[in-house]
Tab-separated table of C-alpha atoms in Angstrom:
chain	number	residue	atom	x	y	z
A	98	MET	CA	36.542	70.407	46.491
A	99	ARG	CA	35.689	68.316	49.544
A	100	HIS	CA	32.263	67.555	48.188
A	101	SER	CA	33.676	66.475	44.811
A	102	PHE	CA	36.238	64.246	46.567
A	103	LEU	CA	33.533	62.584	48.594
A	104	LEU	CA	31.429	62.149	45.492
A	105	HIS	CA	34.282	60.479	43.577
A	106	ARG	CA	35.111	58.349	46.594
A	107	GLY	CA	31.485	57.270	46.913
A	108	ARG	CA	31.332	56.368	43.241
A	109	GLY	CA	34.528	54.337	43.605
A	110	LEU	CA	33.113	52.449	46.575
A	111	CYS	CA	29.896	51.745	44.685
A	112	TRP	CA	31.838	50.484	41.667
A	113	ALA	CA	34.045	48.298	43.881
A	114	SER	CA	31.047	46.891	45.716
A	115	ARG	CA	29.294	46.105	42.411
A	116	ARG	CA	32.466	44.440	41.091
A	117	ALA	CA	32.784	42.345	44.249
A	118	PHE	CA	29.096	41.394	44.181
A	119	SER	CA	29.175	40.446	40.505
A	120	GLY	CA	32.336	38.420	41.044
A	121	ALA	CA	30.717	36.540	43.901
A	122	THR	CA	27.615	35.896	41.828
A	123	HIS	CA	29.697	34.635	38.929
A	124	ALA	CA	31.656	32.346	41.228
A	125	GLN	CA	28.442	31.012	42.747
A	126	ALA	CA	27.011	30.420	39.257
A	127	CYS	CA	30.135	28.565	38.166
A	128	HIS	CA	30.048	26.490	41.340
A	129	THR	CA	26.372	25.654	40.773
A	130	GLU	CA	26.998	24.838	37.117
A	131	LYS	CA	29.880	22.537	38.055
A	132	LYS	CA	27.638	20.738	40.536
A	133	GLN	CA	24.942	20.334	37.897
A	134	CYS	CA	27.482	19.150	35.312
A	135	SER	CA	28.890	16.591	37.684
A	136	LYS	CA	25.397	15.284	38.400
A	137	SER	CA	24.574	15.030	34.679
A	138	ILE	CA	27.867	13.239	34.018
A	139	GLU	CA	27.151	10.745	36.783
A	140	ARG	CA	23.627	10.188	35.412
A	141	GLU	CA	24.967	9.597	31.881
A	142	GLN	CA	27.527	7.136	33.230
A	143	LYS	CA	24.810	5.219	35.058
A	144	LEU	CA	22.673	5.125	31.941
A	145	SER	CA	25.567	3.918	29.818
A	146	GLN	CA	26.304	1.173	32.331
A	147	ALA	CA	22.652	0.101	32.549
A	148	PRO	CA	21.762	-3.066	30.609
A	149	LYS	CA	20.219	-2.309	27.201
A	150	CYS	CA	16.836	-3.692	26.221
A	151	ALA	CA	16.959	-6.689	23.965
A	152	LYS	CA	15.819	-6.000	20.439
A	153	THR	CA	12.376	-7.281	19.580
A	154	PRO	CA	12.744	-10.040	17.018
A	155	PRO	CA	11.050	-9.298	13.663
A	156	LEU	CA	7.680	-10.850	13.087
A	157	GLN	CA	7.898	-14.106	11.216
A	158	PRO	CA	5.698	-14.382	8.119
A	159	LEU	CA	2.709	-16.621	8.523
A	160	PRO	CA	2.921	-20.011	6.831
A	161	THR	CA	0.876	-20.171	3.665
A	162	LEU	CA	-0.964	-23.301	4.776
A	163	SER	CA	-1.904	-21.914	8.197
A	164	LEU	CA	-5.447	-20.758	8.957
A	165	PRO	CA	-4.485	-17.208	10.140
A	166	PHE	CA	-2.859	-16.569	6.760
A	167	TRP	CA	-6.220	-16.928	5.017
A	168	THR	CA	-8.380	-15.002	7.501
A	169	CYS	CA	-7.427	-11.376	6.777
A	170	ARG	CA	-10.642	-9.553	5.907
A	171	SER	CA	-8.968	-6.448	4.481
A	172	THR	CA	-6.845	-8.573	2.145
A	173	TRP	CA	-9.894	-10.538	0.983
A	174	LYS	CA	-11.701	-7.263	0.334
A	175	ARG	CA	-8.808	-5.809	-1.692
A	176	ALA	CA	-8.341	-9.056	-3.615
A	177	GLY	CA	-12.083	-9.191	-4.315
A	178	ILE	CA	-12.083	-5.655	-5.732
A	179	ASN	CA	-9.065	-6.401	-7.910
A	180	THR	CA	-10.635	-9.623	-9.187
A	181	LEU	CA	-13.943	-7.902	-9.902
A	182	ARG	CA	-12.266	-5.204	-11.967
A	183	CYS	CA	-10.523	-7.839	-14.032
A	184	LEU	CA	-13.736	-9.860	-14.332
A	185	VAL	CA	-15.646	-6.950	-15.855
A	186	GLY	CA	-13.014	-6.439	-18.533
A	187	CYS	CA	-12.521	-10.121	-19.294
A	188	THR	CA	-16.230	-10.927	-19.463
A	189	THR	CA	-17.056	-7.940	-21.648
A	190	GLY	CA	-14.390	-8.750	-24.207
A	191	ASP	CA	-14.899	-12.523	-24.052
A	192	PHE	CA	-18.672	-12.714	-24.465
A	193	SER	CA	-18.934	-9.907	-26.991
A	194	SER	CA	-16.175	-11.414	-29.150
A	195	LEU	CA	-17.754	-14.848	-28.948
A	196	TRP	CA	-21.117	-13.442	-30.044
A	197	ILE	CA	-19.545	-11.501	-32.944
A	198	LEU	CA	-17.606	-14.518	-34.175
A	199	GLN	CA	-20.636	-16.817	-34.009
A	200	THR	CA	-22.852	-14.254	-35.732
A	201	TYR	CA	-20.586	-13.135	-38.561
A	202	TYR	CA	-18.216	-16.093	-38.835
A	203	PRO	CA	-20.367	-19.177	-38.169
A	204	GLU	CA	-17.974	-21.398	-40.117
A	205	MET	CA	-15.249	-20.855	-37.509
A	206	GLY	CA	-14.752	-23.775	-35.153
A	207	MET	CA	-15.737	-23.482	-31.503
A	208	SER	CA	-12.202	-23.998	-30.219
A	209	SER	CA	-10.821	-21.230	-32.433
A	210	ALA	CA	-13.691	-18.901	-31.529
A	211	MET	CA	-13.172	-19.463	-27.804
A	212	ALA	CA	-9.410	-18.970	-28.093
A	213	LEU	CA	-9.908	-15.659	-29.887
A	214	SER	CA	-12.574	-14.574	-27.415
A	215	MET	CA	-10.216	-15.325	-24.499
A	216	ALA	CA	-7.513	-13.199	-26.126
A	217	CYS	CA	-10.029	-10.389	-26.612
A	218	GLY	CA	-11.125	-10.726	-22.986
A	219	ILE	CA	-7.575	-10.308	-21.715
A	220	THR	CA	-7.042	-7.325	-24.020
A	221	THR	CA	-10.265	-5.689	-22.838
A	222	SER	CA	-9.251	-6.252	-19.223
A	223	VAL	CA	-5.896	-4.535	-19.785
A	224	ILE	CA	-7.598	-1.584	-21.517
A	225	LEU	CA	-10.151	-1.194	-18.726
A	226	GLU	CA	-7.472	-1.425	-16.053
A	227	THR	CA	-5.421	1.238	-17.842
A	228	ILE	CA	-8.383	3.612	-17.849
A	229	LEU	CA	-9.139	2.959	-14.173
A	230	LEU	CA	-5.517	3.529	-13.179
A	231	ARG	CA	-5.488	6.811	-15.114
A	232	ARG	CA	-8.910	8.157	-14.165
A	233	GLY	CA	-9.378	6.514	-10.769
A	234	ALA	CA	-7.823	7.219	-7.397
A	235	ASP	CA	-4.311	6.241	-8.552
A	236	GLN	CA	-4.120	9.075	-11.119
A	237	LEU	CA	-1.189	7.513	-12.983
A	238	SER	CA	0.031	8.883	-16.265
A	239	TRP	CA	-1.133	7.070	-19.392
A	240	PRO	CA	2.239	5.359	-20.049
A	241	MET	CA	2.591	4.311	-16.401
A	242	ALA	CA	-1.019	3.131	-16.254
A	243	ALA	CA	-0.541	1.071	-19.413
A	244	ARG	CA	2.668	-0.525	-18.111
A	245	THR	CA	1.029	-1.322	-14.786
A	246	ALA	CA	-2.015	-2.846	-16.480
A	247	MET	CA	0.119	-4.960	-18.802
A	248	GLY	CA	2.121	-6.131	-15.796
A	249	MET	CA	-0.940	-7.776	-14.268
A	250	SER	CA	-0.709	-11.462	-13.439
A	251	MET	CA	-1.284	-13.473	-16.592
A	252	VAL	CA	-1.885	-16.563	-14.434
A	253	SER	CA	-4.870	-14.887	-12.794
A	254	MET	CA	-6.410	-13.743	-16.075
A	255	LEU	CA	-5.923	-17.089	-17.787
A	256	ALA	CA	-7.480	-18.924	-14.832
A	257	MET	CA	-10.455	-16.578	-14.998
A	258	GLU	CA	-10.924	-17.024	-18.741
A	259	LEU	CA	-10.529	-20.804	-18.632
A	260	ALA	CA	-13.004	-21.232	-15.782
A	261	GLU	CA	-15.530	-18.922	-17.406
A	262	ASN	CA	-15.380	-20.562	-20.814
A	263	ALA	CA	-15.287	-24.116	-19.420
A	264	VAL	CA	-18.526	-23.594	-17.464
A	265	ASP	CA	-20.184	-21.801	-20.360
A	266	TYR	CA	-19.207	-24.533	-22.823
A	267	HIS	CA	-20.418	-27.251	-20.449
A	268	LEU	CA	-23.826	-25.591	-19.989
A	269	THR	CA	-24.514	-24.099	-23.420
A	270	GLY	CA	-21.960	-25.654	-25.750
A	271	GLY	CA	-20.423	-22.210	-26.152
A	272	VAL	CA	-23.414	-20.924	-28.133
A	273	VAL	CA	-24.373	-17.316	-27.400
A	274	ALA	CA	-28.186	-17.075	-27.521
A	275	LEU	CA	-29.158	-13.675	-26.168
A	276	GLY	CA	-32.898	-14.441	-26.358
A	277	ASP	CA	-32.679	-17.650	-24.340
A	278	PRO	CA	-33.107	-17.334	-20.544
A	279	ASN	CA	-31.007	-20.462	-20.083
A	280	PHE	CA	-28.104	-18.676	-21.707
A	281	TRP	CA	-28.248	-15.863	-19.158
A	282	LEU	CA	-28.472	-18.335	-16.294
A	283	ALA	CA	-25.451	-20.170	-17.670
A	284	ALA	CA	-23.678	-16.836	-18.154
A	285	MET	CA	-24.207	-15.932	-14.493
A	286	LEU	CA	-22.822	-19.280	-13.383
A	287	SER	CA	-19.822	-18.985	-15.683
A	288	ILE	CA	-19.143	-15.423	-14.493
A	289	GLY	CA	-19.273	-16.669	-10.894
A	290	ALA	CA	-16.787	-19.417	-11.731
A	291	GLY	CA	-14.543	-16.887	-13.466
A	292	TYR	CA	-14.588	-14.721	-10.345
A	293	LEU	CA	-13.902	-17.499	-7.832
A	294	ALA	CA	-11.164	-19.293	-9.804
A	295	PRO	CA	-8.394	-16.650	-9.490
A	296	LEU	CA	-9.564	-15.117	-6.185
A	297	PRO	CA	-7.441	-17.312	-3.846
A	298	TYR	CA	-4.399	-16.754	-6.047
A	299	ASN	CA	-4.926	-12.994	-5.975
A	300	TYR	CA	-5.291	-13.127	-2.186
A	301	LEU	CA	-2.111	-15.198	-1.891
A	302	ARG	CA	-0.020	-12.760	-3.910
A	303	LEU	CA	-1.425	-9.757	-2.075
A	304	ARG	CA	-1.026	-11.280	1.383
A	305	LYS	CA	2.384	-12.881	0.934
A	306	TYR	CA	4.178	-10.540	-1.448
A	307	GLY	CA	2.126	-7.350	-1.230
A	308	LYS	CA	1.573	-7.537	-4.990
A	309	SER	CA	-1.788	-6.697	-6.458
A	310	CYS	CA	-2.505	-8.793	-9.527
A	311	HIS	CA	-4.839	-6.192	-11.019
């Protein structure tokens, strides 16, 4: 009996000591936590009272007539690619239509033939652009590709067609002579004029508005 009493008494002392120790540890933890909380609160108050940084003003767009506006190489490159894609379509439809009309309809006047060839050139450019938008890196659906191609800048395409036909008419009279070397020389010059005429306009739209004409 004495041994069992001592055993129970020892267990009670151990339980009491553990309870006291755990209570002290919990009190110390709460005291430490309160100290940490008070420090964090003081730090947050200091940060809230600190002066805030002034917002950086948004970048102002460059003036159109300034030199830096026209010196972006990446924009020139993108505008050049867009213009070249349009040039291929316009030239293919324009020259081929002009040759067909002069060969099979020689009685048609030059002004009417050139007007029809310009319309065919614009149509060919839209068709080519639709195919490139569908099969190229854009991977648009056919309806979306067609709407995007038809939404191209008509000002750019008309400037290209007018410049191309004006140079060709000035050098050859608008006559397509495939066997004449002078015709091919005049064709190269007219194609160059058709490329350069809308290029600044395409750059302007791409640089200022982020809109690709083609």
